[in-house]
Amino acid sequence: MSRYQLRRDKLRRLMKKSGADGFLVTNFTNVTYLTGFRGDDSFLILLPDGEIVLSDPRYTTQLKEECPGVDLEIRTPGTAMITSIRKVLRRCRCREVGFESNSLTVDLHGALVEGVDDVRWVPCGGLVERLRMVKDRDEIRSIRKAVMLAERAFGTVRSGLRSIDQERIVAHAIENEIRRFGGRGCSFSPIVAVGPRAALPHATVEDIPIGDHGLLLIDWGADSPDGYKSDLTRVLVTGKISPKLKRIYQLVLKAQQRAIEAIRPGAKCADVDAVARKVIADAGFGKYFGHGLGHGIGLDIHEGPRLSAANSEPLKAGMVVTVEPGIYLPGVGGVRIEDDVLVTRGGHEVLTNLPKDWDSAATQLG
Amino acid sequence: MSRYQLRRDKLRRLMKKSGADGFLVTNFTNVTYLTGFRGDDSFLILLPDGEIVLSDPRYTTQLKEECPGVDLEIRTPGTAMITSIRKVLRRCRCREVGFESNSLTVDLHGALVEGVDDVRWVPCGGLVERLRMVKDRDEIRSIRKAVMLAERAFGTVRSGLRSIDQERIVAHAIENEIRRFGGRGCSFSPIVAVGPRAALPHATVEDIPIGDHGLLLIDWGADSPDGYKSDLTRVLVTGKISPKLKRIYQLVLKAQQRAIEAIRPGAKCADVDAVARKVIADAGFGKYFGHGLGHGIGLDIHEGPRLSAANSEPLKAGMVVTVEPGIYLPGVGGVRIEDDVLVTRGGHEVLTNLPKDWDSAATQLG
């Protein structure tokens, strides 16, 4: 049985539990997760004893290659998707159909309710995302690959860094190296922020050279050949920095290490977040850590579970999360240290391997 | 008055027309369009006499830089966005608030209705997208820039093509050249498809060398420094191809040219689509043209108006659309030719400049 069949069977069990005899998957990433099809603009209808991908002629050949055995409903140009949905659901005599209320738009939902009115539409938001949170063996292998690609790329770019290199050039170089090593590219636009710009947690890259700012924050990740993501952050010390920034570096590192130690099945996401937050708050920097501790990674760069104060869910073996506390002093600089961590039955495994202790941050520019 | 103020004032007029005294913008690209802020995870509330961006501390500094003068509501970590929305709407005593029903999810809408229940929520789907369809002078300049970047990159990559170059390498080279010329990168993952693979309208790149397949389809575009997109397709003849494929090339070109000639203010989108479709159908290839004729481009790579049989809207001066008919013969090969066209008061202007006649398609490989 293929991994996709296994996933669809798990979803079938959830579907039955919610009382539905059909499930409409409208999120394209979820369609990929459940079928292996990598295109977009296509929906999946899951039935108790089968599944049908609804698409258009642009994808007919690709669908046959990427998800052999899955039934197809290909609409002609000018025919609305809703017409395909109605046709399939009537043919299969579905009565209660689950839909992805967490991603379906209000307008498309309205069109479904109006256009397919012999069906009761049951909101089932987050069902597939819930499955996706716990990774299977294939997925963990793909995330390891994405981590390896990110780390190799970082290694080569770091070893060749020059003080005249601009943020933008460094970001592009990382993507090129990831591709050279076999990845699709970056998993998101890298953040490369020099000096005080490191205080912007989501800085965009500019034409600013590393120069003698002393501090360089890089937040990047790789997209593996089959679409799984990694997400890392390191801060490089490229010159003289203030004792305060050094202290912050060590504080963020301590907060990160303590939080990682707290990761195990059953630990609540909010509690892991609180571990890091307490280390930072106790040192008086609480208000400078203005984001959650981390998030799941997988086919999306941001997915469940969120490690944040608002999420009381427990961690489960097979989840993969980032752990990325930060302290940002406006106008001065910022430090964030981020690793990817797999929740294992016995506790956790840090998937990333780049050194992060204070001494390893020192970087000689060419 | 800034371009963003002008856009917000236009939206205010539409908001008043729909009877609302507030408008919640939840689509991040729409927030960018209306404020200049380039981050994400942030909403905008438009009021009759002001506007407030709702965000979190990661973006405080960036917001102050990118949209000075706009009021901010920054929530603390762990506070839900919905709490910010409620706070702002109560403070401003809004009663009827429009929301983006074409992009807001069913779940978030449910949370709004429940969590902010002293407001009547009015579905106003597509209001901002409607404004975005007609480009202003700044936007047309940015799209011209995106076209220029795409064309220069294509020119250098084409001039250095070797038969051993793989699809993937060509795609990466195009992105690198776009960046070297000053762009952000590609506006989407380029399609580079050799030989029979050109019959897949949305082929993903593989490690297949150009070799002596004879035909190479490249569909690519650039992302300008300020986020505007271009989208082009050319087919290169790199070796011997069958008379049938040559005939198809000339047929697609004729269909495209006829459709472009039909573009002017007032022309219906469906009619422009029909012009190209008729040329192809009359030659007996109708069923091999399985997608719409084109789409708008702007901050998104796909936006309104769609040039398709299903869209009876009239074109307006200031719209920018792709015109991209294609014929795809499974297992044999495919041809698509795509340009970006501005609707002008007097008719149209083709923004793209790359040659496309049959003779210009011939390409010597190194």
XYZ file of C-alpha atoms in Angstrom:
732
model
C 0.000 0.000 0.000
C 1.447 3.378 -0.985
C 2.034 6.159 1.524
C -0.757 8.099 -0.172
C -3.246 5.257 0.231
C -2.296 5.006 3.906
C -2.877 8.721 4.398
C -6.211 8.586 2.601
C -7.278 5.665 4.773
C -6.441 7.638 7.902
C -8.502 10.535 6.558
C -11.366 8.126 5.761
C -11.479 7.091 9.397
C -11.657 10.747 10.518
C -14.296 11.400 7.860
C -16.476 8.561 9.104
C -16.083 9.750 12.692
C -17.472 13.136 11.690
C -20.444 11.406 10.082
C -19.630 12.343 6.482
C -19.782 9.973 3.500
C -17.573 12.216 1.364
C -14.806 14.753 1.892
C -13.879 17.615 -0.427
C -10.203 18.577 -0.219
C -9.697 22.075 -1.622
C -6.286 22.999 -0.199
C -3.762 22.210 -2.936
C -1.010 21.207 -0.506
C -3.424 18.791 1.143
C -4.259 17.356 -2.288
C -0.513 16.824 -2.835
C -0.164 15.190 0.583
C -3.014 12.776 -0.138
C -2.258 11.914 -3.768
C 1.324 12.802 -4.723
C 0.062 15.169 -7.435
C 2.222 18.288 -7.459
C 0.226 20.649 -9.658
C -2.377 23.075 -8.405
C -5.932 24.198 -9.253
C -7.152 20.679 -8.474
C -9.466 19.309 -5.789
C -9.838 15.827 -4.339
C -13.076 14.093 -3.368
C -12.547 11.257 -0.922
C -15.238 8.575 -0.772
C -15.618 5.569 1.544
C -14.308 3.300 -1.212
C -12.390 5.482 -3.644
C -11.123 8.916 -4.544
C -11.408 11.274 -7.478
C -9.185 14.198 -8.443
C -11.068 17.067 -10.114
C -8.858 18.977 -12.501
C -8.598 20.468 -15.981
C -6.878 19.401 -19.214
C -3.600 21.191 -18.380
C -2.950 18.465 -15.825
C -4.370 15.280 -17.374
C -0.996 13.790 -18.332
C 0.764 14.909 -15.147
C -2.000 13.424 -12.982
C -1.741 10.054 -14.733
C 2.010 10.050 -14.086
C 2.000 11.333 -10.498
C -1.002 9.512 -9.032
C -1.686 6.397 -11.082
C -4.811 4.522 -10.012
C -6.633 7.608 -8.740
C -9.835 8.359 -10.677
C -9.935 11.640 -12.585
C -12.722 14.065 -13.430
C -11.312 16.468 -16.024
C -13.572 19.374 -16.867
C -13.550 21.070 -20.278
C -12.347 24.703 -20.595
C -15.097 27.114 -19.617
C -16.772 24.595 -17.275
C -16.775 25.686 -13.640
C -15.143 23.538 -10.959
C -18.467 23.591 -9.105
C -20.081 21.749 -12.011
C -17.476 18.983 -11.676
C -18.057 18.781 -7.922
C -21.826 18.459 -8.366
C -21.449 15.818 -11.057
C -19.150 13.629 -8.959
C -21.118 13.955 -5.723
C -24.410 13.110 -7.444
C -22.896 10.139 -9.239
C -21.573 8.839 -5.915
C -24.845 9.595 -4.078
C -23.040 11.471 -1.289
C -25.287 13.070 1.318
C -23.021 14.489 4.001
C -19.792 15.935 2.645
C -16.999 17.353 4.791
C -15.159 20.453 3.564
C -12.008 22.279 4.647
C -13.528 25.218 6.493
C -10.086 26.416 7.616
C -8.993 27.158 4.050
C -12.145 27.277 1.909
C -13.270 30.843 1.237
C -16.660 32.204 2.264
C -17.571 32.821 -1.401
C -16.655 29.334 -2.596
C -18.539 27.853 0.349
C -21.568 29.917 -0.612
C -21.317 28.629 -4.174
C -21.102 25.023 -2.923
C -24.125 25.374 -0.669
C -26.111 26.939 -3.475
C -24.795 24.888 -6.390
C -24.750 21.460 -4.729
C -27.856 21.729 -2.590
C -28.725 18.043 -2.311
C -25.706 17.584 -0.050
C -25.266 18.616 3.572
C -21.918 20.390 3.870
C -20.089 19.612 7.123
C -17.255 21.923 8.242
C -14.207 19.717 8.891
C -11.470 22.344 9.119
C -7.964 21.147 9.860
C -8.564 17.394 9.451
C -5.790 16.915 6.887
C -3.538 19.439 8.649
C -3.969 17.329 11.797
C -2.715 14.252 9.941
C 0.119 16.268 8.406
C 1.374 17.363 11.833
C 2.643 13.843 12.569
C 5.215 12.912 9.953
C 5.697 9.391 8.603
C 9.060 7.814 7.848
C 9.200 9.103 4.274
C 8.456 12.624 5.422
C 11.103 12.591 8.142
C 13.626 11.415 5.576
C 12.630 14.307 3.309
C 12.943 16.846 6.125
C 16.388 15.456 6.992
C 17.297 15.979 3.349
C 16.001 19.568 3.489
C 18.096 20.160 6.624
C 21.191 18.685 4.964
C 20.715 20.875 1.887
C 20.314 23.998 4.028
C 23.373 23.218 6.103
C 25.665 22.391 3.183
C 24.606 25.578 1.393
C 25.179 27.650 4.518
C 28.596 26.076 4.996
C 29.882 26.970 1.554
C 28.420 30.474 1.588
C 29.758 31.176 5.076
C 33.238 30.004 4.144
C 33.352 32.487 1.284
C 31.754 35.526 2.969
C 33.389 38.868 2.229
C 32.701 42.159 3.955
C 31.681 43.693 0.602
C 28.959 41.072 0.071
C 25.500 42.563 0.315
C 22.553 40.996 2.131
C 20.831 40.299 -1.172
C 23.908 38.622 -2.687
C 24.251 36.354 0.339
C 20.583 35.346 0.090
C 20.896 34.529 -3.605
C 24.124 32.613 -3.028
C 22.402 30.408 -0.449
C 19.645 29.543 -2.906
C 22.155 28.767 -5.641
C 24.099 26.449 -3.368
C 20.929 24.630 -2.272
C 20.105 24.057 -5.929
C 23.644 22.981 -6.743
C 23.363 20.335 -4.024
C 20.095 19.088 -5.525
C 17.317 21.010 -3.749
C 14.517 22.988 -5.381
C 15.734 26.191 -3.782
C 15.071 28.064 -0.570
C 11.970 27.175 1.432
C 11.262 30.920 1.817
C 13.034 34.188 0.955
C 16.020 34.122 3.314
C 16.440 36.840 5.890
C 19.984 38.196 5.805
C 20.199 41.158 8.158
C 23.311 43.073 9.152
C 23.862 44.963 12.384
C 20.840 46.861 13.688
C 18.708 45.362 10.897
C 18.862 42.044 12.763
C 16.383 43.667 15.158
C 13.715 43.262 12.447
C 12.502 39.682 12.933
C 11.241 39.575 9.335
C 13.696 41.880 7.582
C 13.709 41.834 3.783
C 17.120 41.761 2.090
C 18.659 45.024 0.918
C 21.781 46.065 -0.980
C 23.655 46.636 2.273
C 27.126 45.113 2.593
C 28.066 43.100 5.651
C 30.822 45.647 6.207
C 31.969 46.051 9.783
C 28.577 45.886 11.453
C 29.813 43.093 13.674
C 26.606 41.066 13.548
C 24.936 39.119 10.733
C 21.657 37.224 11.174
C 20.741 34.602 8.570
C 17.360 32.831 8.618
C 17.041 30.372 5.742
C 15.894 26.919 4.796
C 15.842 24.498 1.902
C 13.061 22.987 -0.155
C 13.831 19.304 -0.724
C 13.348 17.691 -4.152
C 9.931 16.413 -3.029
C 8.790 19.639 -1.399
C 9.644 19.281 2.300
C 11.054 22.296 4.087
C 13.753 23.097 6.626
C 14.094 26.357 8.574
C 17.196 27.516 10.464
C 18.669 30.699 11.904
C 22.228 31.482 12.882
C 23.869 34.726 13.979
C 27.437 35.283 12.834
C 29.771 37.602 14.688
C 31.807 39.215 11.944
C 33.477 41.982 13.947
C 33.465 43.779 17.265
C 30.095 43.745 19.039
C 28.964 45.225 22.343
C 29.041 43.171 25.569
C 25.270 43.596 25.662
C 24.796 41.822 22.325
C 27.152 39.069 23.453
C 25.075 38.636 26.581
C 21.906 38.481 24.501
C 23.421 35.826 22.261
C 24.190 33.636 25.219
C 20.778 34.259 26.732
C 18.924 33.302 23.550
C 21.072 30.181 23.252
C 20.287 29.206 26.834
C 16.563 29.798 26.270
C 16.677 27.683 23.129
C 18.552 24.817 24.770
C 16.204 24.744 27.759
C 13.169 24.697 25.460
C 14.624 21.873 23.363
C 15.223 19.869 26.541
C 11.512 20.237 27.351
C 10.416 18.658 24.058
C 8.911 15.192 24.445
C 5.594 13.473 23.664
C 2.894 14.812 25.949
C 4.595 18.137 26.673
C 2.203 20.991 25.953
C 3.248 23.396 23.194
C 2.494 26.370 25.455
C 4.704 24.925 28.184
C 7.675 24.527 25.840
C 7.149 28.131 24.715
C 7.001 29.192 28.365
C 10.342 27.548 29.174
C 12.193 29.742 26.668
C 10.133 32.810 27.503
C 10.927 32.512 31.214
C 14.698 32.418 30.634
C 14.440 35.593 28.575
C 11.954 37.343 30.872
C 13.960 36.543 34.007
C 16.913 38.375 32.444
C 14.706 41.417 31.835
C 14.298 41.061 28.058
C 10.763 39.631 28.002
C 9.268 42.442 25.973
C 11.923 42.042 23.285
C 10.825 38.484 22.401
C 7.738 39.381 20.417
C 6.829 36.147 18.632
C 6.011 32.499 19.344
C 8.786 29.993 20.022
C 8.330 27.933 16.869
C 6.103 26.104 14.409
C 5.777 22.817 12.596
C 7.486 22.306 9.239
C 6.650 19.918 6.422
C 5.199 20.528 2.964
C 4.540 24.074 4.217
C 7.166 26.222 5.866
C 4.654 27.116 8.585
C 2.305 24.387 9.767
C 1.062 22.841 12.989
C 1.797 22.596 15.795
C 2.530 26.178 16.804
C 4.775 26.470 19.834
C 3.053 29.458 21.392
C 1.381 30.595 24.580
C -2.012 30.166 22.910
C -1.600 26.470 22.027
C -2.248 23.985 24.818
C -2.035 20.901 22.542
C 0.417 18.181 23.557
C 3.365 17.251 21.345
C 3.323 13.808 19.705
C 6.095 11.583 18.411
C 6.637 12.312 14.713
C 6.027 16.051 14.937
C 8.827 18.274 13.632
C 9.031 21.816 15.005
C 11.345 24.788 14.841
C 12.653 26.178 18.130
C 13.601 29.810 17.563
C 13.606 32.227 20.471
C 14.889 35.734 19.776
C 15.650 39.055 21.405
C 15.338 42.188 19.290
C 16.579 45.590 20.446
C 15.269 48.237 18.037
C 18.091 50.239 16.485
C 20.751 48.086 18.141
C 20.512 44.533 16.835
C 18.896 41.193 17.395
C 19.692 37.551 17.968
C 17.611 34.521 17.005
C 18.833 30.931 17.050
C 16.703 28.327 15.304
C 16.892 24.566 14.939
C 14.519 21.886 13.668
C 13.541 19.288 16.235
C 11.826 15.926 15.776
C 9.650 14.689 18.631
C 10.626 11.045 19.222
C 9.036 8.404 21.430
C 11.830 8.863 23.928
C 11.947 12.646 23.812
C 13.424 14.496 20.855
C 16.142 14.576 18.220
C 17.650 17.816 16.968
C 17.742 17.356 13.185
C 20.030 20.297 12.570
C 23.752 19.976 13.171
C 25.354 23.392 12.701
C 27.311 24.563 15.766
C 25.751 27.434 17.681
C 27.846 28.033 20.793
C 29.276 31.527 21.199
C 32.768 30.654 19.981
C 31.452 29.069 16.791
C 29.631 32.299 15.886
C 32.910 34.135 15.258
C 33.359 34.479 11.512
C 36.376 35.728 9.600
C 35.375 37.728 6.523
C 37.429 37.448 3.341
C -1.303 62.475 -1.961
C 0.479 59.126 -2.122
C -0.560 56.334 -4.466
C -1.648 54.364 -1.411
C -3.889 57.153 -0.158
C -5.441 57.402 -3.618
C -6.126 53.670 -3.647
C -7.624 53.754 -0.172
C -9.869 56.649 -1.168
C -11.137 54.671 -4.146
C -11.851 51.750 -1.847
C -13.633 54.098 0.582
C -16.008 55.126 -2.167
C -16.788 51.471 -2.960
C -17.191 50.760 0.753
C -19.709 53.567 1.169
C -21.623 52.369 -1.891
C -22.031 48.972 -0.257
C -23.376 50.654 2.890
C -20.460 49.744 5.165
C -18.769 52.122 7.612
C -15.682 49.933 7.879
C -13.798 47.431 5.724
C -11.576 44.620 6.940
C -8.806 43.715 4.465
C -7.481 40.223 5.228
C -5.698 39.345 1.972
C -2.028 40.207 2.539
C -1.411 41.239 -1.078
C -4.371 43.599 -0.835
C -2.901 45.049 2.370
C 0.357 45.646 0.465
C -1.531 47.272 -2.410
C -3.353 49.636 -0.054
C -0.507 50.537 2.307
C 2.904 49.714 0.817
C 3.648 47.348 3.716
C 5.414 44.260 2.368
C 5.278 41.892 5.328
C 2.491 39.420 5.954
C 0.265 38.215 8.829
C -1.241 41.712 9.014
C -4.752 43.020 8.365
C -6.012 46.490 7.485
C -9.172 48.165 8.756
C -10.330 50.985 6.540
C -12.574 53.624 8.109
C -14.371 56.599 6.547
C -11.671 58.920 7.913
C -8.622 56.772 8.602
C -7.009 53.371 8.478
C -5.360 51.032 10.951
C -2.964 48.149 10.287
C -3.338 45.255 12.755
C -0.082 43.401 13.220
C 2.312 41.935 15.787
C 5.652 43.062 17.230
C 7.729 41.327 14.525
C 6.593 44.042 12.148
C 6.396 47.212 14.236
C 9.602 48.775 12.898
C 9.007 47.673 9.313
C 5.472 49.085 9.359
C 6.699 52.455 10.581
C 9.221 52.533 7.728
C 7.016 51.240 4.920
C 3.710 52.971 5.657
C 4.401 56.086 7.708
C 1.264 57.895 8.842
C -0.896 54.786 8.971
C -2.179 53.984 12.487
C -0.996 50.720 14.010
C -2.612 48.255 16.401
C 0.153 45.897 17.539
C -1.043 42.936 19.578
C 1.145 41.281 22.206
C 2.332 37.676 21.674
C -0.393 35.199 22.638
C -3.191 37.678 21.858
C -5.451 36.563 19.018
C -5.891 38.714 15.910
C -9.638 38.610 16.537
C -9.122 40.448 19.837
C -7.349 43.261 17.964
C -10.143 43.425 15.394
C -12.810 43.657 18.099
C -10.888 46.337 19.983
C -10.432 48.550 16.915
C -13.988 48.176 15.610
C -15.497 48.983 19.028
C -13.232 51.981 19.489
C -14.302 53.292 16.088
C -17.974 52.442 16.682
C -18.293 50.597 13.389
C -21.634 48.929 12.734
C -21.518 47.551 9.214
C -18.138 46.180 8.247
C -17.271 44.788 4.820
C -15.018 41.739 4.603
C -13.198 39.953 1.780
C -15.487 36.971 1.271
C -13.477 35.834 -1.760
C -10.385 35.142 0.334
C -11.507 34.977 3.989
C -11.890 31.395 5.185
C -15.153 29.966 6.487
C -13.563 29.360 9.907
C -12.177 32.873 10.302
C -15.505 34.301 9.180
C -17.238 32.189 11.825
C -14.836 33.508 14.454
C -15.519 37.102 13.349
C -19.284 36.689 13.481
C -19.051 35.101 16.907
C -16.246 37.191 18.391
C -17.311 40.605 17.077
C -21.056 40.276 17.323
C -21.986 43.938 17.691
C -21.054 44.439 14.036
C -22.951 43.376 10.939
C -20.498 41.667 8.591
C -21.113 42.467 4.914
C -19.553 40.196 2.263
C -17.609 42.446 -0.137
C -15.585 39.875 -2.054
C -13.321 41.127 -4.813
C -13.598 44.871 -4.100
C -9.839 45.403 -3.833
C -9.148 42.908 -6.620
C -11.473 44.993 -8.802
C -9.388 48.100 -8.117
C -6.182 46.139 -8.715
C -7.324 45.051 -12.179
C -6.847 48.580 -13.519
C -3.221 49.560 -13.081
C -2.068 53.083 -12.293
C 0.994 54.738 -13.804
C 3.361 53.472 -11.115
C 2.135 49.931 -11.562
C 2.478 50.000 -15.345
C 6.046 51.233 -14.905
C 6.729 48.336 -12.539
C 5.255 45.781 -14.941
C 7.390 47.239 -17.763
C 10.373 46.747 -15.494
C 9.336 43.136 -14.814
C 9.035 42.561 -18.577
C 12.453 44.111 -19.205
C 14.040 41.926 -16.521
C 12.442 38.780 -17.949
C 13.531 39.612 -21.480
C 17.127 40.488 -20.625
C 17.480 37.297 -18.595
C 16.011 35.223 -21.406
C 18.348 36.847 -23.903
C 21.515 36.010 -22.023
C 20.413 32.473 -21.150
C 19.301 31.773 -24.713
C 22.570 33.001 -26.161
C 24.498 30.551 -23.994
C 22.251 27.472 -24.345
C 24.052 24.171 -24.799
C 22.487 20.839 -25.739
C 23.816 19.329 -22.492
C 21.979 21.907 -20.355
C 19.142 20.343 -18.400
C 15.684 21.842 -17.967
C 16.389 22.531 -14.311
C 19.704 24.267 -15.035
C 18.041 26.527 -17.604
C 15.315 27.469 -15.100
C 17.856 28.314 -12.404
C 19.977 30.286 -14.871
C 16.989 32.438 -15.803
C 16.344 33.265 -12.151
C 20.003 34.111 -11.572
C 20.059 36.449 -14.554
C 16.868 38.201 -13.435
C 18.500 38.791 -10.054
C 21.751 39.931 -11.622
C 19.794 42.560 -13.557
C 18.144 43.752 -10.325
C 14.935 41.766 -9.984
C 13.787 39.748 -6.975
C 13.801 36.556 -8.996
C 11.291 34.657 -11.096
C 7.616 35.477 -10.734
C 6.892 31.706 -10.600
C 8.865 28.490 -11.056
C 9.726 28.594 -14.759
C 8.483 25.850 -17.048
C 11.337 24.576 -19.206
C 10.085 21.600 -21.201
C 11.940 19.735 -23.945
C 10.390 17.818 -26.823
C 7.224 15.889 -25.968
C 7.285 17.356 -22.444
C 6.198 20.672 -23.971
C 2.793 18.997 -24.298
C 2.391 19.363 -20.512
C 1.084 22.921 -20.119
C 2.339 23.026 -16.509
C 5.402 20.768 -16.688
C 7.775 20.851 -13.729
C 11.483 20.984 -14.534
C 13.460 17.761 -14.603
C 17.111 16.787 -15.077
C 16.550 16.228 -18.787
C 19.035 17.808 -21.200
C 17.821 19.822 -24.176
C 19.690 17.318 -26.368
C 18.345 16.918 -29.862
C 14.643 16.994 -29.045
C 14.167 19.798 -31.536
C 11.722 21.781 -29.404
C 12.142 23.702 -26.152
C 9.278 25.545 -24.446
C 10.140 28.157 -21.821
C 7.434 29.879 -19.747
C 8.939 32.338 -17.299
C 8.577 35.794 -15.803
C 10.300 38.231 -13.502
C 9.385 39.694 -10.146
C 10.265 43.396 -10.158
C 12.001 45.020 -7.178
C 8.618 46.224 -5.910
C 6.784 42.980 -6.486
C 5.123 43.325 -9.898
C 5.151 40.307 -12.192
C 5.686 39.552 -15.866
C 4.790 36.281 -17.628
C 6.063 35.163 -21.047
C 6.362 31.998 -23.099
C 8.553 31.272 -26.097
C 9.194 28.070 -27.990
C 12.705 27.583 -29.340
C 13.403 25.294 -32.258
C 16.738 23.729 -31.419
C 16.831 20.975 -34.031
C 14.775 19.166 -36.602
C 11.043 19.106 -35.904
C 8.124 17.614 -37.794
C 6.126 19.658 -40.332
C 3.124 19.147 -38.038
C 4.821 20.943 -35.144
C 5.916 23.729 -37.473
C 2.318 24.103 -38.624
C 1.151 24.201 -35.018
C 3.687 26.896 -34.198
C 2.399 29.090 -36.991
C -1.190 28.397 -36.043
C -0.666 29.345 -32.380
C 1.142 32.507 -33.471
C -1.735 33.436 -35.768
C -4.274 32.777 -32.995
C -2.269 34.926 -30.614
C -1.872 37.805 -33.049
C -5.568 37.820 -33.921
C -6.506 37.822 -30.223
C -4.120 40.694 -29.484
C -5.662 42.685 -32.334
C -9.058 42.247 -30.645
C -7.899 43.836 -27.377
C -9.367 47.263 -26.710
C -11.479 48.932 -24.016
C -15.006 47.521 -24.118
C -14.074 44.229 -25.767
C -15.444 41.332 -23.730
C -12.870 38.963 -22.246
C -14.807 35.962 -23.554
C -14.826 37.422 -27.056
C -11.051 37.894 -27.076
C -10.672 34.281 -25.905
C -13.058 33.196 -28.669
C -10.997 34.899 -31.384
C -7.948 32.750 -30.594
C -10.022 29.641 -29.989
C -11.724 29.931 -33.360
C -8.433 30.103 -35.263
C -7.278 26.924 -33.525
C -10.625 25.123 -33.776
C -11.022 25.942 -37.460
C -7.718 24.185 -38.104
C -8.989 21.102 -36.267
C -6.961 21.479 -33.049
C -9.709 22.833 -30.785
C -9.555 20.023 -28.284
C -5.802 20.479 -27.860
C -6.171 24.030 -26.479
C -7.334 23.096 -22.983
C -6.980 26.308 -20.996
C -8.122 29.921 -21.022
C -6.435 32.488 -23.268
C -4.870 34.568 -20.510
C -5.081 36.365 -17.191
C -4.270 39.662 -15.546
C -0.842 40.217 -13.990
C 0.216 42.604 -11.250
C 1.257 41.987 -7.659
C 0.016 38.426 -8.246
C 1.064 36.315 -11.182
C -2.573 35.365 -11.746
C -5.175 38.047 -11.173
C -8.192 39.552 -12.905
C -9.383 39.799 -15.547
C -9.379 36.213 -16.822
C -9.516 35.953 -20.594
C -11.776 32.922 -20.754
C -15.062 31.732 -22.207
C -16.668 32.119 -18.778
C -15.850 35.816 -18.321
C -18.141 38.274 -20.073
C -16.611 41.366 -18.409
C -15.386 44.131 -20.714
C -11.715 45.122 -20.823
C -10.779 48.565 -19.500
C -7.849 50.854 -20.216
C -5.117 50.141 -17.668
C -5.655 46.398 -17.489
C -2.616 44.239 -18.237
C -3.254 40.699 -19.455
C -1.301 37.770 -20.808
C -2.309 36.382 -24.196
C -1.160 32.778 -24.371
C -2.915 30.340 -26.662
C -1.412 26.861 -26.938
C -1.772 23.535 -28.696
C -0.638 20.404 -26.873
C -0.329 17.027 -28.578
C 0.201 14.376 -25.883
C 3.397 12.440 -26.445
C 4.400 14.626 -29.396
C 4.979 18.175 -28.192
C 3.319 21.486 -27.598
C 3.507 25.135 -28.523
C 2.434 28.126 -26.453
C 3.291 31.744 -27.241
C 2.664 34.311 -24.534
C 2.977 38.090 -24.340
C 1.871 40.725 -21.835
C -0.552 43.296 -23.214
C -1.649 46.642 -21.765
C -5.160 47.811 -22.621
C -4.838 51.470 -23.677
C -7.506 54.058 -24.382
C -6.867 53.659 -28.103
C -6.629 49.861 -28.089
C -3.614 48.044 -26.726
C 0.149 48.041 -26.362
C 2.176 44.836 -26.355
C 4.603 45.333 -23.462
C 6.829 42.419 -24.439
C 9.348 42.817 -27.211
C 10.952 39.429 -27.874
C 10.594 38.264 -31.489
C 8.223 35.357 -32.030
C 7.928 34.770 -35.759
C 8.850 31.297 -37.005
C 12.328 32.241 -38.227
C 13.269 33.815 -34.899
C 12.462 30.568 -33.082
C 15.443 28.789 -34.639
C 18.142 28.494 -31.995
C 21.707 27.316 -32.407
C 22.883 25.327 -29.399
C 26.473 25.660 -28.194
